[in-house]
Short mmCIF file of C-alpha atoms in Angstrom, two decimals:
data_model
loop_
_atom_site.label_atom_id
_atom_site.label_comp_id
_atom_site.label_asym_id
_atom_site.label_seq_id
_atom_site.Cartn_x
_atom_site.Cartn_y
_atom_site.Cartn_z
CA MET F 1 -40.10 13.06 -36.28
CA PRO F 2 -42.66 15.57 -34.93
CA LYS F 3 -42.86 18.78 -36.88
CA LEU F 4 -42.01 21.07 -34.08
CA ARG F 5 -38.90 18.96 -33.28
CA SER F 6 -37.50 19.30 -36.76
CA LEU F 7 -34.37 21.30 -37.38
CA ARG F 8 -36.13 23.26 -40.08
CA ASN F 9 -39.07 24.50 -37.91
CA LYS F 10 -36.67 25.05 -34.93
CA LEU F 11 -34.52 27.34 -37.08
CA ALA F 12 -37.51 29.13 -38.59
CA ILE F 13 -39.11 29.77 -35.15
CA LEU F 14 -35.61 30.96 -33.79
CA PHE F 15 -35.39 33.62 -36.66
CA PHE F 16 -39.04 34.59 -35.99
CA ALA F 17 -38.50 34.91 -32.18
CA ILE F 18 -35.28 36.96 -32.62
CA THR F 19 -36.93 39.31 -34.83
CA ALA F 20 -39.95 39.62 -32.66
CA ALA F 21 -37.74 40.18 -29.69
CA ALA F 22 -35.74 42.96 -31.43
CA PHE F 23 -38.76 44.85 -32.45
CA ALA F 24 -40.41 44.25 -29.13
CA VAL F 25 -37.34 46.00 -27.52
CA ILE F 26 -37.75 48.92 -29.97
CA TYR F 27 -41.54 49.26 -29.33
CA PHE F 28 -41.37 49.04 -25.50
CA VAL F 29 -38.02 50.44 -24.57
CA VAL F 30 -36.70 52.52 -27.56
CA VAL F 31 -39.93 54.33 -28.48
CA PRO F 32 -40.77 55.36 -24.76
CA GLN F 33 -37.08 56.52 -24.37
CA LEU F 34 -37.65 58.63 -27.60
CA GLU F 35 -40.64 60.12 -26.06
CA SER F 36 -39.05 61.07 -22.85
CA ASN F 37 -36.24 62.48 -24.65
CA LEU F 38 -38.44 64.70 -26.99
CA GLU F 39 -40.49 65.97 -23.80
CA SER F 40 -37.28 66.76 -21.92
CA ARG F 41 -35.96 68.59 -24.95
CA ARG F 42 -39.17 70.63 -25.34
CA LEU F 43 -39.08 71.47 -21.66
CA GLN F 44 -35.41 72.56 -21.87
CA ASP F 45 -36.41 74.80 -24.96
CA LEU F 46 -39.31 76.11 -22.65
CA ARG F 47 -36.87 76.96 -19.77
CA HIS F 48 -34.74 78.89 -22.19
CA SER F 49 -37.58 80.88 -23.66
CA ALA F 50 -38.75 81.78 -20.02
CA ALA F 51 -35.27 82.99 -19.24
CA GLN F 52 -35.37 85.31 -22.31
CA GLY F 53 -38.86 86.66 -21.42
CA ARG F 54 -37.99 87.50 -17.84
CA VAL F 55 -36.15 90.82 -18.81
CA SER F 56 -39.37 91.98 -20.56
CA LEU F 57 -41.61 91.30 -17.74
CA GLU F 58 -39.28 92.76 -14.99
CA GLU F 59 -39.52 96.12 -16.99
CA LEU F 60 -43.10 96.22 -15.95
CA LEU F 61 -42.19 96.25 -12.18
CA ALA F 62 -39.81 99.07 -12.58
CA SER F 63 -42.44 101.33 -14.35
CA GLU F 64 -45.48 100.41 -12.39
CA ALA F 65 -47.45 99.51 -15.62
CA SER F 66 -51.24 99.54 -15.83
CA ALA F 67 -53.23 96.22 -16.25
CA PRO F 68 -53.69 96.79 -20.10
CA ARG F 69 -50.04 97.34 -20.61
CA ILE F 70 -49.41 94.18 -18.51
CA ASP F 71 -51.72 92.17 -20.76
CA ARG F 72 -50.15 93.43 -23.98
CA ARG F 73 -46.65 92.60 -22.55
CA VAL F 74 -47.78 89.12 -21.48
CA ARG F 75 -49.21 88.35 -24.79
CA ALA F 76 -46.06 89.70 -26.68
CA VAL F 77 -43.88 87.34 -24.45
CA ALA F 78 -46.21 84.46 -25.18
CA ASP F 79 -45.88 85.06 -28.99
CA ALA F 80 -42.12 85.27 -28.67
CA THR F 81 -41.87 82.07 -26.73
CA ASP F 82 -44.63 80.17 -28.61
CA ALA F 83 -45.92 79.23 -25.17
CA ARG F 84 -49.01 80.21 -22.95
CA VAL F 85 -47.97 82.66 -20.28
CA THR F 86 -49.69 83.40 -17.04
CA LEU F 87 -48.49 86.15 -14.76
CA LEU F 88 -49.39 85.75 -10.94
CA SER F 89 -48.59 87.86 -7.94
CA TRP F 90 -48.27 86.19 -4.62
CA ARG F 91 -48.82 86.99 -0.96
CA GLU F 92 -47.48 85.34 2.19
CA SER F 93 -50.20 84.45 4.81
CA LEU F 94 -50.30 82.58 8.26
CA LYS F 95 -50.89 78.96 7.86
CA GLY F 96 -53.45 77.14 10.28
CA PRO F 97 -55.92 78.48 12.93
CA GLN F 98 -53.15 79.17 15.50
CA GLY F 99 -51.03 81.01 12.88
CA HIS F 100 -48.28 78.32 12.84
CA GLY F 101 -46.19 78.50 9.75
CA ARG F 102 -46.83 80.55 6.51
CA GLU F 103 -48.01 79.79 3.07
CA LEU F 104 -47.93 81.37 -0.36
CA ARG F 105 -51.13 82.37 -2.10
CA PHE F 106 -51.06 83.11 -5.77
CA TYR F 107 -53.37 85.51 -7.67
CA ALA F 108 -53.54 85.70 -11.44
CA LEU F 109 -52.67 89.17 -12.86
CA SER F 110 -52.72 88.37 -16.56
CA ASP F 111 -52.94 85.37 -18.97
CA SER F 112 -51.93 85.32 -22.61
CA ARG F 113 -55.29 83.58 -23.48
CA GLU F 114 -57.54 85.81 -21.47
CA ALA F 115 -60.63 84.48 -23.23
CA GLU F 116 -60.30 81.16 -21.58
CA ARG F 117 -61.45 81.15 -18.04
CA ALA F 118 -59.12 78.36 -16.81
CA PHE F 119 -55.35 78.33 -16.99
CA PRO F 120 -52.69 75.82 -15.97
CA ARG F 121 -51.58 75.97 -12.51
CA ASP F 122 -48.86 74.22 -10.42
CA GLU F 123 -48.73 75.61 -6.94
CA GLU F 124 -45.57 73.63 -5.97
CA LEU F 125 -43.49 74.72 -8.97
CA MET F 126 -44.33 78.38 -8.29
CA ARG F 127 -43.63 78.06 -4.55
CA GLN F 128 -40.25 76.62 -5.41
CA ALA F 129 -39.60 79.23 -7.81
CA VAL F 130 -40.38 82.11 -5.36
CA THR F 131 -38.67 80.50 -2.42
CA SER F 132 -35.47 79.69 -4.35
CA GLY F 133 -35.49 82.76 -6.71
CA HIS F 134 -34.77 80.46 -9.67
CA SER F 135 -37.07 78.93 -12.32
CA HIS F 136 -38.32 75.34 -11.91
CA SER F 137 -39.90 73.11 -14.38
CA GLY F 138 -41.94 69.93 -14.74
CA PHE F 139 -44.77 68.20 -16.38
CA GLY F 140 -48.45 68.51 -15.84
CA TRP F 141 -51.89 67.97 -17.17
CA PHE F 142 -54.42 70.54 -18.39
CA GLY F 143 -57.54 69.85 -20.27
CA GLY F 144 -56.61 66.12 -20.55
CA GLU F 145 -53.47 66.82 -22.25
CA LYS F 146 -49.88 66.48 -21.02
CA ILE F 147 -48.01 69.99 -20.75
CA GLY F 148 -44.71 71.30 -19.89
CA ILE F 149 -44.60 73.92 -17.24
CA VAL F 150 -41.75 76.40 -16.24
CA ALA F 151 -42.20 78.66 -13.11
CA GLN F 152 -40.02 81.79 -13.77
CA PRO F 153 -39.69 84.34 -11.00
CA VAL F 154 -39.97 87.95 -11.91
CA LYS F 155 -37.85 90.04 -9.65
CA ASP F 156 -38.04 93.52 -8.29
CA ARG F 157 -34.92 94.88 -6.78
CA GLY F 158 -33.47 91.41 -6.66
CA GLU F 159 -36.52 89.76 -4.91
CA PRO F 160 -39.38 87.80 -6.39
CA ALA F 161 -42.50 89.96 -6.90
CA TRP F 162 -44.25 88.05 -9.48
CA VAL F 163 -44.26 84.60 -10.93
CA ALA F 164 -44.55 83.83 -14.88
CA LEU F 165 -45.85 80.40 -15.48
CA TYR F 166 -44.97 79.25 -18.98
CA SER F 167 -47.06 76.17 -20.26
CA GLN F 168 -46.69 74.31 -23.54
CA ASP F 169 -48.85 71.40 -24.66
CA LEU F 170 -46.91 68.40 -25.99
CA GLU F 171 -49.37 67.25 -28.41
CA ASP F 172 -46.87 67.34 -31.19
CA VAL F 173 -44.60 65.17 -29.34
CA ALA F 174 -47.40 62.61 -28.80
CA GLU F 175 -48.19 62.76 -32.52
CA THR F 176 -44.54 62.12 -33.47
CA VAL F 177 -44.27 59.08 -30.99
CA ALA F 178 -47.58 57.78 -32.20
CA PHE F 179 -46.25 57.97 -35.85
CA VAL F 180 -43.18 56.29 -34.88
CA ARG F 181 -45.13 53.48 -32.91
CA GLU F 182 -47.43 53.02 -36.02
CA ARG F 183 -44.29 52.64 -38.38
CA VAL F 184 -42.73 50.35 -35.90
CA LEU F 185 -45.71 48.05 -35.89
CA ILE F 186 -45.87 48.04 -39.61
CA ALA F 187 -42.28 47.29 -39.89
CA THR F 188 -42.41 44.60 -37.27
CA GLY F 189 -45.25 42.77 -39.30
CA ALA F 190 -43.27 42.92 -42.48
CA ALA F 191 -40.00 41.99 -40.78
CA LEU F 192 -41.70 38.95 -39.00
CA LEU F 193 -43.17 37.81 -42.26
CA LEU F 194 -39.82 38.00 -43.90
CA ALA F 195 -38.11 36.39 -40.97
CA LEU F 196 -40.60 33.62 -41.03
CA ILE F 197 -40.37 32.96 -44.69
CA GLY F 198 -36.68 33.71 -45.00
CA GLY F 199 -35.79 31.57 -41.86
CA TYR F 200 -38.09 28.76 -43.23
CA LEU F 201 -36.31 28.64 -46.55
CA VAL F 202 -32.85 28.79 -45.09
CA ALA F 203 -33.65 26.27 -42.49
CA LEU F 204 -35.25 23.99 -45.21
CA SER F 205 -31.96 24.10 -47.13
CA LEU F 206 -29.88 23.42 -43.97
CA ALA F 207 -32.21 20.54 -43.06
CA ARG F 208 -32.05 19.07 -46.54
CA ARG F 209 -28.18 19.10 -46.32
CA VAL F 210 -28.24 17.50 -42.85
CA ARG F 211 -30.62 14.92 -43.94
CA ARG F 212 -28.49 14.06 -46.87
CA LEU F 213 -25.48 13.58 -44.56
CA GLU F 214 -27.65 11.62 -42.20
CA ALA F 215 -28.74 9.25 -45.02
CA ALA F 216 -25.09 8.89 -46.21
CA ALA F 217 -23.83 8.14 -42.77
CA ALA F 218 -26.60 5.49 -42.39
CA ASP F 219 -25.57 3.90 -45.64
CA VAL F 220 -21.91 3.93 -44.62
CA ALA F 221 -22.84 2.28 -41.23
CA ARG F 222 -24.60 -0.37 -43.20
CA GLY F 223 -21.41 -1.10 -45.01
CA ARG F 224 -22.73 0.24 -48.40
CA ASP F 225 -20.24 2.00 -50.78
CA ILE F 226 -21.70 5.41 -51.82
CA ALA F 227 -20.51 8.14 -54.17
CA PRO F 228 -18.99 11.32 -52.56
CA LEU F 229 -21.40 13.83 -51.48
CA PRO F 230 -21.46 17.23 -53.49
CA VAL F 231 -19.71 19.97 -51.50
CA ASP F 232 -21.95 23.03 -52.50
CA SER F 233 -20.88 25.65 -50.04
CA ARG F 234 -18.01 27.01 -47.96
CA ASP F 235 -19.80 27.11 -44.66
CA GLU F 236 -19.59 24.73 -41.71
CA LEU F 237 -21.86 22.25 -43.28
CA GLY F 238 -19.76 22.35 -46.59
CA GLU F 239 -16.60 21.59 -44.40
CA LEU F 240 -18.54 18.87 -42.64
CA THR F 241 -19.57 17.41 -45.97
CA ARG F 242 -15.90 17.54 -47.23
CA THR F 243 -14.73 15.95 -44.07
CA PHE F 244 -17.36 13.22 -44.32
CA ASN F 245 -16.19 12.53 -47.90
CA GLU F 246 -12.59 12.19 -46.67
CA MET F 247 -13.69 9.99 -43.82
CA GLN F 248 -15.58 7.79 -46.24
CA GLN F 249 -12.56 7.55 -48.47
CA GLN F 250 -10.42 6.73 -45.61
CA LEU F 251 -12.87 3.97 -44.42
CA ARG F 252 -12.91 2.43 -47.95
CA ARG F 253 -9.14 2.32 -47.76
CA VAL F 254 -9.12 0.65 -44.44
CA ASP F 255 -11.72 -1.82 -45.41
CA ILE F 256 -9.77 -2.70 -48.57
CA ALA F 257 -6.60 -2.91 -46.41
CA ARG F 258 -8.34 -5.01 -43.89
CA ARG F 259 -9.70 -7.37 -46.50
CA GLU F 260 -6.26 -7.72 -48.03
CA PHE F 261 -4.78 -8.05 -44.69
CA ILE F 262 -7.08 -10.90 -43.73
CA ALA F 263 -6.57 -12.57 -47.04
CA THR F 264 -2.82 -12.24 -47.08
CA ALA F 265 -2.46 -13.12 -43.34
CA SER F 266 -4.58 -16.17 -43.90
CA HIS F 267 -2.41 -17.22 -46.76
CA GLU F 268 0.79 -16.65 -44.83
CA LEU F 269 -0.49 -18.49 -41.82
CA ARG F 270 -1.91 -21.29 -43.87
CA THR F 271 1.39 -22.21 -45.53
CA PRO F 272 3.42 -22.96 -42.43
CA ILE F 273 0.49 -24.68 -40.67
CA PHE F 274 -0.23 -26.97 -43.66
CA SER F 275 3.54 -27.64 -43.86
CA LEU F 276 3.66 -28.48 -40.13
CA ALA F 277 0.47 -30.86 -40.57
CA GLY F 278 2.25 -32.56 -43.38
CA PHE F 279 5.38 -33.05 -41.37
CA VAL F 280 3.53 -34.47 -38.32
CA GLU F 281 1.81 -37.03 -40.66
CA LEU F 282 5.38 -37.91 -42.02
CA LEU F 283 6.67 -38.26 -38.52
CA GLN F 284 4.02 -40.76 -37.50
CA ASP F 285 5.54 -43.19 -39.94
CA GLU F 286 7.68 -45.56 -37.95
CA GLU F 287 9.70 -46.61 -40.68
CA LEU F 288 11.56 -43.23 -41.04
CA ASP F 289 15.22 -43.39 -40.39
CA GLU F 290 16.85 -41.10 -37.77
CA GLU F 291 18.46 -38.70 -40.31
CA THR F 292 15.22 -38.21 -42.14
CA ARG F 293 13.43 -37.66 -38.90
CA ARG F 294 15.96 -35.04 -37.84
CA GLU F 295 15.71 -33.24 -41.09
CA PHE F 296 11.88 -33.22 -40.73
CA LEU F 297 12.22 -31.80 -37.17
CA ASP F 298 14.61 -29.05 -38.35
CA THR F 299 12.21 -28.10 -41.10
CA MET F 300 9.39 -27.95 -38.58
CA SER F 301 11.41 -25.67 -36.28
CA GLU F 302 11.91 -23.30 -39.07
CA GLN F 303 8.22 -23.15 -39.75
CA VAL F 304 7.52 -22.71 -35.98
CA ALA F 305 10.05 -19.80 -35.85
CA ARG F 306 8.33 -18.41 -39.05
CA LEU F 307 4.94 -18.63 -37.31
CA ARG F 308 6.22 -17.00 -34.14
CA LYS F 309 7.80 -13.97 -36.07
CA LEU F 310 4.65 -13.67 -38.20
CA SER F 311 2.61 -13.58 -34.98
CA VAL F 312 4.78 -10.96 -33.36
CA ASP F 313 4.65 -8.96 -36.61
CA LEU F 314 0.88 -9.20 -36.90
CA LEU F 315 0.61 -8.11 -33.14
CA ASP F 316 2.80 -5.08 -33.77
CA LEU F 317 0.83 -4.00 -36.72
CA SER F 318 -2.47 -4.29 -34.89
CA ARG F 319 -0.98 -2.09 -32.09
CA ILE F 320 0.17 0.43 -34.60
CA ASP F 321 -3.08 0.48 -36.48
CA THR F 322 -5.13 0.87 -33.28
CA GLY F 323 -2.82 3.52 -31.71
CA SER F 324 -2.18 1.47 -28.71
CA LEU F 325 1.69 1.29 -29.35
CA GLN F 326 3.32 3.22 -26.48
CA LEU F 327 6.53 5.16 -27.37
CA GLU F 328 8.87 6.67 -24.66
CA ARG F 329 11.08 9.18 -25.91
CA GLU F 330 14.68 9.63 -24.47
CA PRO F 331 18.17 10.55 -25.76
CA VAL F 332 19.74 7.51 -27.33
CA ASP F 333 23.23 7.17 -28.58
CA LEU F 334 22.78 5.47 -32.03
CA ALA F 335 26.34 4.20 -32.16
CA GLU F 336 26.18 2.51 -28.93
CA LEU F 337 22.80 0.97 -29.77
CA ALA F 338 24.02 -0.17 -33.28
CA ARG F 339 26.89 -1.97 -31.74
CA SER F 340 24.77 -3.78 -29.22
CA VAL F 341 22.16 -4.93 -31.88
CA ALA F 342 24.99 -5.90 -34.34
CA GLY F 343 26.43 -8.08 -31.49
CA GLU F 344 23.05 -10.02 -31.38
CA PHE F 345 23.59 -11.03 -35.16
CA ALA F 346 27.11 -12.61 -34.67
CA PRO F 347 25.78 -16.24 -34.91
CA ALA F 348 23.50 -15.47 -38.04
CA LEU F 349 26.39 -13.60 -39.81
CA SER F 350 28.71 -16.49 -39.07
CA GLU F 351 26.36 -19.00 -40.37
CA HIS F 352 25.71 -16.79 -43.54
CA HIS F 353 29.47 -16.29 -43.98
CA THR F 354 28.75 -12.57 -43.98
CA GLU F 355 31.22 -9.89 -43.01
CA LEU F 356 29.77 -7.06 -41.05
CA GLU F 357 31.54 -3.75 -41.33
CA VAL F 358 30.76 -1.19 -38.62
CA LYS F 359 31.47 2.53 -39.29
CA LEU F 360 30.53 4.10 -36.12
CA PRO F 361 31.90 7.04 -34.13
CA GLU F 362 33.07 6.50 -30.41
CA THR F 363 29.97 8.40 -29.29
CA GLY F 364 26.65 9.70 -30.86
CA PRO F 365 25.06 10.79 -32.89
CA GLU F 366 22.30 11.20 -30.22
CA ALA F 367 18.64 10.95 -31.25
CA SER F 368 15.35 11.58 -29.41
CA CYS F 369 13.59 8.33 -29.77
CA ASP F 370 12.19 4.99 -28.33
CA ARG F 371 15.34 2.90 -27.71
CA GLU F 372 13.66 -0.45 -28.02
CA ARG F 373 11.78 0.59 -31.21
CA VAL F 374 14.96 1.72 -32.77
CA ALA F 375 16.62 -1.53 -31.99
CA GLN F 376 13.55 -3.28 -33.53
CA ILE F 377 13.99 -1.41 -36.73
CA MET F 378 17.73 -2.15 -36.95
CA ARG F 379 17.03 -5.81 -36.37
CA ILE F 380 14.48 -5.81 -39.22
CA LEU F 381 17.05 -4.12 -41.52
CA LEU F 382 19.96 -6.39 -40.54
CA ASP F 383 17.59 -9.51 -40.78
CA ASN F 384 16.51 -8.46 -44.33
CA ALA F 385 20.16 -7.87 -45.39
CA ILE F 386 21.23 -11.45 -44.43
CA ARG F 387 18.01 -13.28 -45.54
CA HIS F 388 17.52 -11.53 -48.93
CA THR F 389 21.27 -11.60 -50.05
CA PRO F 390 23.43 -14.59 -51.14
CA ASP F 391 25.85 -16.11 -48.65
CA GLY F 392 29.02 -14.09 -48.09
CA THR F 393 27.40 -10.64 -49.06
CA PRO F 394 29.16 -7.94 -47.05
CA VAL F 395 26.81 -5.73 -44.93
CA THR F 396 27.72 -2.36 -43.55
CA VAL F 397 26.17 -0.45 -40.47
CA SER F 398 27.00 3.29 -40.08
CA ALA F 399 25.67 6.26 -38.17
CA GLN F 400 26.12 10.06 -38.56
CA ARG F 401 24.59 13.43 -37.82
CA VAL F 402 23.42 15.59 -40.79
CA ASN F 403 21.74 18.88 -40.55
CA GLY F 404 20.27 18.41 -37.08
CA THR F 405 19.24 14.79 -37.92
CA ALA F 406 20.65 11.56 -36.61
CA SER F 407 20.91 8.97 -39.29
CA LEU F 408 21.42 5.14 -38.91
CA THR F 409 22.28 3.30 -42.27
CA VAL F 410 22.18 -0.44 -43.06
CA SER F 411 23.38 -1.39 -46.57
CA ASP F 412 24.51 -4.47 -48.34
CA ARG F 413 26.03 -5.40 -51.71
CA GLY F 414 23.42 -7.94 -52.69
CA PRO F 415 21.42 -7.87 -55.95
CA GLY F 416 19.18 -5.16 -54.59
CA LEU F 417 15.55 -4.48 -55.67
CA ASP F 418 14.52 -4.13 -59.13
CA GLU F 419 13.39 -0.53 -60.03
CA SER F 420 9.94 -1.60 -61.04
CA ILE F 421 9.21 -2.98 -57.46
CA ARG F 422 11.35 -0.58 -55.48
CA GLY F 423 8.34 1.53 -54.59
CA GLN F 424 6.63 -1.37 -53.13
CA ALA F 425 9.36 -2.20 -50.66
CA PHE F 426 7.48 -0.84 -47.69
CA GLU F 427 4.04 -2.26 -48.47
CA ARG F 428 2.55 -4.76 -46.18
CA PHE F 429 3.06 -8.46 -47.19
CA PHE F 430 5.26 -7.49 -50.25
CA THR F 431 8.22 -9.75 -50.56
CA GLY F 432 10.77 -8.97 -53.25
CA ASP F 433 11.70 -12.77 -53.77
CA GLY F 434 8.11 -13.93 -53.35
CA ALA F 435 9.20 -16.71 -51.08
CA ARG F 436 11.18 -15.54 -47.93
CA GLY F 437 9.30 -14.05 -45.09
CA ALA F 438 5.86 -12.48 -44.69
CA GLY F 439 6.70 -9.11 -46.06
CA LEU F 440 5.82 -7.30 -42.82
CA GLY F 441 9.19 -6.23 -41.50
CA LEU F 442 9.82 -3.06 -43.60
CA ALA F 443 6.27 -1.92 -43.22
CA ILE F 444 6.55 -2.16 -39.42
CA ALA F 445 9.96 -0.39 -39.51
CA ARG F 446 8.59 2.57 -41.54
CA GLU F 447 5.39 2.89 -39.16
CA LEU F 448 7.57 2.94 -36.19
CA ALA F 449 9.97 5.55 -37.73
CA GLU F 450 7.08 7.78 -38.48
CA ARG F 451 5.59 7.41 -35.09
CA MET F 452 8.90 8.78 -33.74
CA GLU F 453 8.75 11.65 -36.10
CA GLY F 454 11.50 10.10 -38.24
CA GLU F 455 11.72 8.62 -41.71
CA LEU F 456 12.91 5.34 -43.25
CA SER F 457 13.99 5.53 -46.80
CA LEU F 458 15.44 3.22 -49.50
CA THR F 459 18.37 4.71 -51.37
CA PRO F 460 18.58 3.44 -54.96
CA ARG F 461 22.10 2.57 -56.08
CA ALA F 462 23.76 0.12 -58.36
CA GLY F 463 24.06 -3.12 -56.62
CA GLY F 464 22.64 -3.85 -53.22
CA ALA F 465 20.16 -1.98 -51.09
CA THR F 466 20.71 1.02 -48.65
CA PHE F 467 18.19 1.67 -45.89
CA THR F 468 18.59 4.99 -43.83
CA LEU F 469 16.67 5.68 -40.72
CA ASP F 470 16.53 9.52 -39.95
CA LEU F 471 15.56 10.64 -36.47
CA PRO F 472 15.30 13.94 -34.76
CA THR F 473 17.98 14.90 -32.29
CA GLY F 474 17.40 16.25 -28.86
CA GLU F 475 18.38 19.73 -29.90
CA ARG F 476 15.90 19.66 -32.87
CA ARG F 477 12.94 18.69 -30.65
CA ALA F 478 13.88 21.57 -28.25
#
């Protein structure tokens, strides 16, 4: 894998890029905004100072002060406002050779820094101040430095007579912003270095764990049995590792079950097939009498029925395991269904000399389930009760509703199951007598019950076996 395409380097570059972008926003957006805010604040303070100094300058107009007194007052106002103050008078004159329009001409009366020949001027601000009678402010340049300027009209009897031009350099603002920029650059360099190193180390750890999962998944794909991976964190990768371990355990169980299924199914199929093959060879003997031939044919018919049932059971298990078994839920009257299925077993019960006792109400209980699958479960339970009990053993079928659950029960008074093997009754290919059937019926019945959100249970009791199917009612599902 090329280095730039590896997860480790991608994550490290991503951390670096995010940090760089954050500091770029600070440097190119936040710092200029800070400079603008500081300059606006300084200009606002200068306007406030100019408003306070206006009263002192207007006193000069009322007393017709001399030039030295004006100079002293201008310097005093400049000292009080910490700004350079230039006092100007103005005159209105005709504009253009034809005298169309008027313009204002300004003349300097005094400057707080009289030793300097040049002083800041902003004709537009001064013109606006005289015209409107209110102060106006803005930014300008003087001596190569950016300055804040406030033009404050000085009024005599309510009319502007002079204009006081307050100016203040913004050198300290520039120095502050330059200091901030310098520190941001230093912090950016340090943060980028830490982001690159830290991001690389974090990405290296994540990439190592991902590669470990990748290698383990490749081993599982090759069919190898590996030890569970260590779960060393509680983050998403830790949860993924935990899920992977659970998946591996489930695959191991499925693989073991598959092997056992194939081995047991092969054995179950081999017995009737070999039996049929043996009887076919015997039937080829022309010296067999008719009675023996009929006996062989009856036995072969039993083996064919066994193969047919086994193939149907295997097909049902395959559908259940692959999730392709379709269930259609509908309200089902269990009493009516039990009577219908019990009627199907009349010939088998007569042959077995078994008395079937039916304890069913006239109607109900009603369950929300798949009618055909519930009938299949009942057929399995009745078939087991007949095949695994001695002739003449009574069998009871009952139905009732308990605590919002519809129950269907099939019980017999046969020898029952030994306590040591009772827990294996629902395992696939387990047969209590070791000879009759393939041991798939109860396993299929329980799987079907669970798919319908129900439960099939075996109730231990002295003598016989009682199987109870519990299903949700329509009210419970609502």
